[in-house]
């Protein structure tokens, strides 16, 4: 069996046009622009029109991804869609997407890892490439968080946005490293702090579950916050130490974007300068499994990363789930 590293060979994103500002939220719930900015760092988030689903955002991102790499959707062999907001419980968003983009030669599935879903999915995709089973795997984090946010609850609705971010994974070529190491974790005892109770097999949808708002995000923000600042920093430090990479060798730290204060605390804890970290939460809010590919896309577009640079990706989310990936960026700047 050939073992070759996997690399990210293209990255793309898509956000719906409609923007929801803090000022608009002030008219919807008892909040202020100042509170949201100070406590979260978020200014705006993109929100879908009614009728748009996760597979629609994913389709936009993946079509752009194929164009960018100069391939047809028919060249894709596997599609993995990390998401907490699938179009429906089944069939999977990956199947609906496969049909929408005409990826006739691909199979696919959804993956439930919440905000760590993108890293979890990358780890699965990597194995298919490493073992030589496939040569083109797409991972597309696609979320319509507005479909499960309660716009009467100020504690959650201000935080989230809708987006899709996609990467193509291919075998690394001679001299390229691509994905170097992956650390992933979960601790189910944290499940009670961030969850959506309704609509699953435990509480199938009924009038009662809807009346009790069980089909919305429920979160104990402070509990999640504490966990996030500790574990996202710890796992990032662990992956660097394990691979003998010091923080000054890292070109870009790419943390999950859930709260500016969490990001800044991790930055300070790990000793990264402002040039070494990407933050775009102000524009998009928390887009769950799409935050990391959105950051990769923008860093690449802005020329902040070039071929050969070391990147550390890090996430945390519902579950609790968390993880970190060390990789070498292998895309030439166009
Ligand atoms: O992707 C992973 C998912 N989640 C996260 O990473 C979330 C992690 N947690 C957080 O980001 C923060 O905990 C939040 C942004 C959710 C909340 O910030 P906080 O500083 O932890 O606020 P808090 O929950 O401790 O609430 C402080 C006060 C409360 O009022 P009282 O009880 O002190 O009178 C809240 O009711 O702020 C109030 N509050 C708000 N006020 C205005 C909560 N949300 C709002 C709001 N506008 N939108």
Short mmCIF file of C-alpha atoms and ligand atoms in Angstrom, two decimals:
data_model
loop_
_atom_site.label_atom_id
_atom_site.label_comp_id
_atom_site.label_asym_id
_atom_site.label_seq_id
_atom_site.Cartn_x
_atom_site.Cartn_y
_atom_site.Cartn_z
CA UNK A 1 0.00 0.00 0.00
CA UNK A 2 1.32 3.43 -0.96
CA UNK A 3 1.40 5.86 1.92
CA UNK A 4 1.55 9.46 0.84
CA UNK A 5 0.65 12.56 2.79
CA UNK A 6 -2.52 14.43 1.92
CA UNK A 7 -2.45 18.13 1.10
CA UNK A 8 -5.05 20.86 0.71
CA UNK A 9 -4.83 21.69 -3.00
CA UNK A 10 -7.63 24.29 -3.21
CA UNK A 11 -9.89 26.25 -0.88
CA UNK A 12 -13.11 28.20 -1.52
CA UNK A 13 -16.02 29.68 0.39
CA UNK A 14 -19.52 30.99 -0.06
CA UNK A 15 -21.66 33.20 2.14
CA UNK A 16 -25.23 34.28 1.40
CA UNK A 17 -25.65 37.92 0.36
CA UNK A 18 -27.92 39.08 3.16
CA UNK A 19 -26.08 40.67 6.08
CA UNK A 20 -27.53 40.96 9.58
CA UNK A 21 -25.93 43.77 11.58
CA UNK A 22 -25.78 44.31 15.33
CA UNK A 23 -27.97 47.39 14.86
CA UNK A 24 -30.65 45.25 13.22
CA UNK A 25 -30.39 42.74 16.09
CA UNK A 26 -31.01 45.62 18.52
CA UNK A 27 -34.49 45.89 16.99
CA UNK A 28 -35.13 42.15 17.33
CA UNK A 29 -33.95 41.37 20.90
CA UNK A 30 -32.88 43.21 24.04
CA UNK A 31 -29.24 43.75 23.07
CA UNK A 32 -26.86 46.49 21.99
CA UNK A 33 -24.18 46.82 19.35
CA UNK A 34 -21.76 47.71 22.17
CA UNK A 35 -22.49 44.54 24.17
CA UNK A 36 -22.12 42.27 21.15
CA UNK A 37 -18.88 43.94 20.03
CA UNK A 38 -17.31 43.99 23.47
CA UNK A 39 -18.33 40.46 24.54
CA UNK A 40 -17.95 38.65 21.18
CA UNK A 41 -16.14 40.84 18.63
CA UNK A 42 -18.92 40.23 16.07
CA UNK A 43 -20.14 43.12 13.88
CA UNK A 44 -22.09 41.33 11.15
CA UNK A 45 -23.11 37.84 10.07
CA UNK A 46 -24.46 36.55 6.74
CA UNK A 47 -27.93 34.99 6.81
CA UNK A 48 -29.69 32.85 4.21
CA UNK A 49 -32.96 33.56 2.50
CA UNK A 50 -35.83 31.25 3.39
CA UNK A 51 -35.63 28.08 1.33
CA UNK A 52 -31.83 28.01 1.08
CA UNK A 53 -30.36 24.89 2.63
CA UNK A 54 -26.90 23.69 3.64
CA UNK A 55 -26.53 21.79 0.36
CA UNK A 56 -27.16 25.03 -1.60
CA UNK A 57 -24.35 26.90 0.16
CA UNK A 58 -22.09 23.86 -0.15
CA UNK A 59 -22.86 23.60 -3.88
CA UNK A 60 -21.82 27.22 -4.46
CA UNK A 61 -18.55 26.67 -2.59
CA UNK A 62 -17.71 23.34 -4.25
CA UNK A 63 -18.46 24.55 -7.78
CA UNK A 64 -16.06 27.46 -7.21
CA UNK A 65 -13.54 25.02 -5.71
CA UNK A 66 -13.58 22.79 -8.80
CA UNK A 67 -13.22 25.79 -11.13
CA UNK A 68 -10.30 27.08 -9.12
CA UNK A 69 -8.50 23.72 -9.30
CA UNK A 70 -9.45 23.25 -12.96
CA UNK A 71 -11.34 20.01 -12.39
CA UNK A 72 -14.91 18.87 -13.01
CA UNK A 73 -17.22 17.81 -10.15
CA UNK A 74 -17.13 14.44 -11.93
CA UNK A 75 -13.48 14.12 -10.84
CA UNK A 76 -14.44 14.13 -7.15
CA UNK A 77 -14.39 10.66 -5.55
CA UNK A 78 -15.65 11.39 -2.03
CA UNK A 79 -17.58 14.27 -0.45
CA UNK A 80 -17.65 14.74 3.32
CA UNK A 81 -20.00 17.36 4.76
CA UNK A 82 -19.41 18.25 8.39
CA UNK A 83 -22.57 20.05 9.52
CA UNK A 84 -24.98 20.47 12.44
CA UNK A 85 -27.60 21.94 10.11
CA UNK A 86 -28.10 19.30 7.39
CA UNK A 87 -30.91 19.94 4.89
CA UNK A 88 -32.80 17.17 6.70
CA UNK A 89 -31.98 14.19 8.94
CA UNK A 90 -31.76 11.97 5.88
CA UNK A 91 -30.77 11.63 3.13
CA UNK A 92 -27.41 13.18 3.91
CA UNK A 93 -26.51 16.66 2.72
CA UNK A 94 -23.59 15.02 0.92
CA UNK A 95 -26.02 13.01 -1.26
CA UNK A 96 -28.14 16.09 -2.03
CA UNK A 97 -24.99 18.04 -2.85
CA UNK A 98 -23.64 15.27 -5.06
CA UNK A 99 -26.77 15.50 -7.20
CA UNK A 100 -26.79 19.33 -7.25
CA UNK A 101 -23.25 19.63 -8.54
CA UNK A 102 -23.30 16.56 -10.79
CA UNK A 103 -20.51 14.78 -8.93
CA UNK A 104 -21.63 11.52 -10.51
CA UNK A 105 -18.53 9.56 -9.56
CA UNK A 106 -18.50 10.50 -5.87
CA UNK A 107 -20.10 8.98 -2.84
CA UNK A 108 -20.36 10.86 0.40
CA UNK A 109 -21.67 11.31 3.90
CA UNK A 110 -22.30 13.90 6.58
CA UNK A 111 -20.24 14.07 9.74
CA UNK A 112 -21.42 15.33 13.11
CA UNK A 113 -18.59 17.02 14.98
CA UNK A 114 -20.16 20.44 15.63
CA UNK A 115 -17.55 23.21 15.54
CA UNK A 116 -14.79 20.58 15.32
CA UNK A 117 -16.55 18.94 12.38
CA UNK A 118 -14.21 20.41 9.79
CA UNK A 119 -11.11 19.04 11.52
CA UNK A 120 -12.78 15.67 12.13
CA UNK A 121 -13.74 15.48 8.44
CA UNK A 122 -10.25 16.48 7.30
CA UNK A 123 -8.85 13.62 9.36
CA UNK A 124 -11.14 11.12 7.60
CA UNK A 125 -10.41 12.56 4.16
CA UNK A 126 -6.70 12.41 4.89
CA UNK A 127 -6.87 8.64 5.48
CA UNK A 128 -8.49 7.97 2.10
CA UNK A 129 -5.73 9.93 0.40
CA UNK A 130 -2.89 8.47 2.52
CA UNK A 131 -3.91 4.91 1.77
CA UNK A 132 -4.11 5.64 -1.94
CA UNK A 133 -7.80 4.73 -2.13
CA UNK A 134 -8.78 8.15 -3.55
CA UNK A 135 -6.95 11.06 -5.14
CA UNK A 136 -9.64 13.77 -4.85
CA UNK A 137 -11.70 14.22 -1.71
CA UNK A 138 -13.82 17.28 -0.93
CA UNK A 139 -14.54 18.43 2.62
CA UNK A 140 -17.19 21.13 2.77
CA UNK A 141 -18.36 22.57 6.08
CA UNK A 142 -21.77 24.05 5.43
CA UNK A 143 -24.03 25.59 8.03
CA UNK A 144 -27.31 27.44 8.18
CA UNK A 145 -27.05 28.32 11.84
CA UNK A 146 -29.92 30.81 11.37
CA UNK A 147 -32.22 27.78 10.97
CA UNK A 148 -31.60 26.67 14.58
CA UNK A 149 -30.98 30.05 16.25
CA UNK A 150 -33.81 31.43 18.38
CA UNK A 151 -34.17 35.08 17.35
CA UNK A 152 -35.98 35.82 20.60
CA UNK A 153 -33.01 34.67 22.72
CA UNK A 154 -30.29 37.31 22.93
CA UNK A 155 -27.83 34.88 24.52
CA UNK A 156 -27.48 32.81 21.37
CA UNK A 157 -28.95 34.52 18.30
CA UNK A 158 -26.29 37.24 18.12
CA UNK A 159 -23.48 34.70 17.86
CA UNK A 160 -24.12 32.69 14.73
CA UNK A 161 -23.98 33.08 10.94
CA UNK A 162 -24.46 31.04 7.77
CA UNK A 163 -21.62 29.99 5.43
CA UNK A 164 -19.90 27.18 3.56
CA UNK A 165 -16.16 26.60 3.27
CA UNK A 166 -14.66 23.88 1.10
CA UNK A 167 -11.25 22.31 0.56
CA UNK A 168 -9.99 19.74 -1.93
CA UNK A 169 -7.59 17.11 -0.63
CA UNK A 170 -5.12 15.44 -2.96
CA UNK A 171 -1.91 13.42 -2.49
CA UNK A 172 1.12 15.54 -1.64
CA UNK A 173 3.80 15.54 -4.28
CA UNK A 174 7.51 14.79 -3.84
CA UNK A 175 9.00 17.28 -1.37
CA UNK A 176 5.60 18.41 -0.05
CA UNK A 177 4.39 17.64 3.47
CA UNK A 178 0.75 18.75 3.47
CA UNK A 179 -1.02 17.47 6.57
CA UNK A 180 1.65 16.59 9.13
CA UNK A 181 -0.23 15.65 12.29
CA UNK A 182 -3.74 15.53 13.72
CA UNK A 183 -4.95 15.44 17.34
CA UNK A 184 -8.67 15.03 18.00
CA UNK A 185 -10.62 14.66 21.23
CA UNK A 186 -14.09 14.52 22.71
CA UNK A 187 -15.58 14.57 26.21
CA UNK A 188 -19.25 13.71 26.27
CA UNK A 189 -19.70 15.04 29.79
CA UNK A 190 -19.77 18.50 28.16
CA UNK A 191 -22.79 17.59 26.06
CA UNK A 192 -25.22 19.29 28.40
CA UNK A 193 -23.67 22.73 27.92
CA UNK A 194 -24.31 23.13 24.19
CA UNK A 195 -26.96 21.16 22.37
CA UNK A 196 -30.16 21.07 20.37
CA UNK A 197 -32.52 18.69 22.17
CA UNK A 198 -35.47 18.50 19.77
CA UNK A 199 -36.01 16.64 16.52
CA UNK A 200 -33.80 13.61 17.23
CA UNK A 201 -34.77 10.14 18.45
CA UNK A 202 -34.80 11.24 22.10
CA UNK A 203 -37.31 14.03 21.56
CA UNK A 204 -38.94 13.58 18.15
CA UNK A 205 -40.65 16.73 16.93
CA UNK A 206 -44.08 17.30 18.45
CA UNK A 207 -46.13 20.42 19.13
CA UNK A 208 -44.76 20.21 22.66
CA UNK A 209 -41.08 20.15 21.61
CA UNK A 210 -41.72 23.14 19.38
CA UNK A 211 -43.59 25.04 22.12
CA UNK A 212 -40.65 24.36 24.44
CA UNK A 213 -38.25 25.67 21.76
CA UNK A 214 -36.32 22.41 21.77
CA UNK A 215 -35.49 22.81 18.07
CA UNK A 216 -33.12 25.69 18.84
CA UNK A 217 -29.53 25.94 20.11
CA UNK A 218 -29.29 25.73 23.90
CA UNK A 219 -26.05 26.92 25.44
CA UNK A 220 -24.49 27.72 28.78
CA UNK A 221 -22.09 30.25 27.32
CA UNK A 222 -19.76 30.67 30.29
CA UNK A 223 -19.21 26.90 30.67
CA UNK A 224 -18.34 26.58 26.97
CA UNK A 225 -16.13 29.66 27.15
CA UNK A 226 -14.00 28.27 29.99
CA UNK A 227 -13.57 24.95 28.29
CA UNK A 228 -12.67 26.57 24.97
CA UNK A 229 -9.92 28.89 26.21
CA UNK A 230 -8.19 26.08 28.08
CA UNK A 231 -8.50 23.17 25.70
CA UNK A 232 -8.00 24.94 22.38
CA UNK A 233 -4.72 26.39 23.66
CA UNK A 234 -3.64 23.10 25.28
CA UNK A 235 -4.15 20.99 22.20
CA UNK A 236 -2.43 23.54 19.97
CA UNK A 237 0.59 23.55 22.27
CA UNK A 238 0.57 19.75 22.38
CA UNK A 239 0.64 19.34 18.60
CA UNK A 240 3.50 21.84 18.22
CA UNK A 241 5.51 20.20 20.99
CA UNK A 242 4.94 16.71 19.61
CA UNK A 243 6.27 17.82 16.22
CA UNK A 244 9.13 20.00 17.54
CA UNK A 245 7.63 23.15 16.07
CA UNK A 246 8.01 26.34 18.09
CA UNK A 247 5.39 29.08 17.96
CA UNK A 248 7.71 31.40 16.03
CA UNK A 249 7.96 28.79 13.26
CA UNK A 250 4.18 28.90 12.74
CA UNK A 251 3.21 31.29 9.95
CA UNK A 252 -0.49 31.30 10.78
CA UNK A 253 -2.62 30.09 13.67
CA UNK A 254 -6.16 29.37 12.49
CA UNK A 255 -8.52 29.05 15.47
CA UNK A 256 -12.24 28.29 15.35
CA UNK A 257 -14.08 31.61 15.38
CA UNK A 258 -16.63 31.55 18.22
CA UNK A 259 -15.71 34.57 20.31
CA UNK A 260 -13.00 37.22 19.89
CA UNK A 261 -12.13 36.92 23.60
CA UNK A 262 -11.56 33.16 23.28
CA UNK A 263 -9.35 33.71 20.24
CA UNK A 264 -7.35 36.47 21.96
CA UNK A 265 -6.91 34.38 25.13
CA UNK A 266 -5.51 31.48 23.07
CA UNK A 267 -3.27 33.85 21.14
CA UNK A 268 -1.84 35.27 24.37
CA UNK A 269 -1.49 31.82 25.94
CA UNK A 270 0.44 30.48 22.92
CA UNK A 271 2.49 33.64 22.34
CA UNK A 272 1.43 34.33 18.76
CA UNK A 273 1.77 37.86 17.36
CA UNK A 274 -1.12 39.58 15.54
CA UNK A 275 0.58 38.70 12.23
CA UNK A 276 0.46 35.01 13.16
CA UNK A 277 -3.27 34.72 13.73
CA UNK A 278 -6.31 35.11 11.51
CA UNK A 279 -9.50 36.60 12.91
CA UNK A 280 -12.59 37.18 10.78
CA UNK A 281 -15.34 36.60 13.34
CA UNK A 282 -16.24 40.30 13.08
CA UNK A 283 -17.66 39.70 9.57
CA UNK A 284 -19.20 36.24 9.77
CA UNK A 285 -19.90 35.39 13.43
CA UNK A 286 -19.67 31.75 14.43
CA UNK A 287 -20.36 29.61 11.35
CA UNK A 288 -19.58 26.31 13.17
CA UNK A 289 -17.93 23.85 10.76
CA UNK A 290 -17.27 26.59 8.18
CA UNK A 291 -15.11 28.94 10.29
CA UNK A 292 -11.74 27.29 9.61
CA UNK A 293 -12.08 26.95 5.80
CA UNK A 294 -13.36 30.55 5.68
CA UNK A 295 -10.17 31.62 7.46
CA UNK A 296 -7.98 29.50 5.17
CA UNK A 297 -9.64 31.02 2.11
CA UNK A 298 -9.18 34.61 3.29
CA UNK A 299 -5.59 34.06 4.44
CA UNK A 300 -4.77 32.58 1.07
CA UNK A 301 -6.57 35.34 -0.88
CA UNK A 302 -4.82 38.04 1.13
CA UNK A 303 -1.42 36.45 0.49
CA UNK A 304 -0.86 35.86 4.20
CA UNK A 305 0.19 32.24 3.59
CA UNK A 306 2.42 30.81 0.90
CA UNK A 307 3.64 27.39 -0.14
CA UNK A 308 5.80 25.81 2.57
CA UNK A 309 4.38 27.78 5.50
CA UNK A 310 3.46 25.96 8.71
CA UNK A 311 -0.15 26.40 9.85
CA UNK A 312 -1.78 25.23 13.06
CA UNK A 313 -5.56 24.79 12.91
CA UNK A 314 -7.53 24.48 16.16
CA UNK A 315 -11.16 23.97 17.10
CA UNK A 316 -13.54 23.27 19.95
CA UNK A 317 -17.27 22.82 20.05
CA UNK A 318 -20.35 20.97 21.20
CA UNK A 319 -19.73 17.50 22.54
CA UNK A 320 -17.38 18.71 23.86
CA UNK A 321 -15.18 18.14 20.83
CA UNK A 322 -11.82 19.68 20.13
CA UNK A 323 -8.74 19.20 18.01
CA UNK A 324 -5.73 20.58 16.22
CA UNK A 325 -4.04 19.96 12.90
CA UNK A 326 -0.49 20.87 11.92
CA UNK A 327 0.09 21.24 8.20
CA UNK A 328 2.31 22.73 5.60
CA UNK A 329 0.47 24.95 3.13
CA UNK A 330 1.11 23.61 -0.38
CA UNK A 331 -0.82 26.00 -2.62
CA UNK A 332 1.23 28.33 -4.82
CA UNK A 333 -0.05 31.93 -4.72
CA UNK A 334 -1.63 32.75 -8.04
O1 LIG B 1 -18.53 27.26 18.75
C1 LIG B 1 -18.64 26.91 20.09
C2 LIG B 1 -19.83 27.53 20.60
N1 LIG B 1 -19.93 28.48 21.59
C3 LIG B 1 -19.01 29.28 22.16
O2 LIG B 1 -17.86 29.27 21.95
C4 LIG B 1 -19.57 30.25 23.14
C5 LIG B 1 -18.65 30.49 24.30
N2 LIG B 1 -19.21 31.50 25.16
C6 LIG B 1 -19.26 32.80 24.82
O3 LIG B 1 -18.84 33.20 23.76
C7 LIG B 1 -19.81 33.76 25.85
O4 LIG B 1 -20.04 33.11 27.06
C8 LIG B 1 -21.11 34.47 25.37
C9 LIG B 1 -20.80 35.46 24.28
C10 LIG B 1 -22.13 33.44 24.91
C11 LIG B 1 -21.73 35.25 26.54
O5 LIG B 1 -20.78 36.19 27.04
P1 LIG B 1 -20.48 36.27 28.61
O6 LIG B 1 -19.54 37.38 28.81
O7 LIG B 1 -20.05 34.89 29.05
O8 LIG B 1 -21.87 36.67 29.18
P2 LIG B 1 -22.76 35.90 30.25
O9 LIG B 1 -23.43 34.72 29.64
O10 LIG B 1 -21.95 35.70 31.49
O11 LIG B 1 -23.85 37.00 30.54
C12 LIG B 1 -23.52 38.26 31.12
C13 LIG B 1 -24.73 39.17 31.04
C14 LIG B 1 -26.03 38.49 31.50
O12 LIG B 1 -26.82 39.43 32.15
P3 LIG B 1 -26.89 39.46 33.77
O13 LIG B 1 -27.40 38.12 34.18
O14 LIG B 1 -25.49 39.72 34.22
O15 LIG B 1 -27.83 40.59 34.03
C15 LIG B 1 -26.69 38.13 30.20
O16 LIG B 1 -28.09 38.03 30.30
O17 LIG B 1 -24.95 39.56 29.68
C16 LIG B 1 -26.29 39.29 29.32
N3 LIG B 1 -26.36 39.02 27.91
C17 LIG B 1 -26.56 39.97 26.98
N4 LIG B 1 -26.75 41.29 27.09
C18 LIG B 1 -26.94 41.97 25.95
C19 LIG B 1 -26.21 37.82 27.28
N5 LIG B 1 -26.34 37.99 25.95
C20 LIG B 1 -26.57 39.31 25.74
C21 LIG B 1 -26.78 40.08 24.60
N6 LIG B 1 -26.96 41.41 24.74
N7 LIG B 1 -26.78 39.55 23.35
#
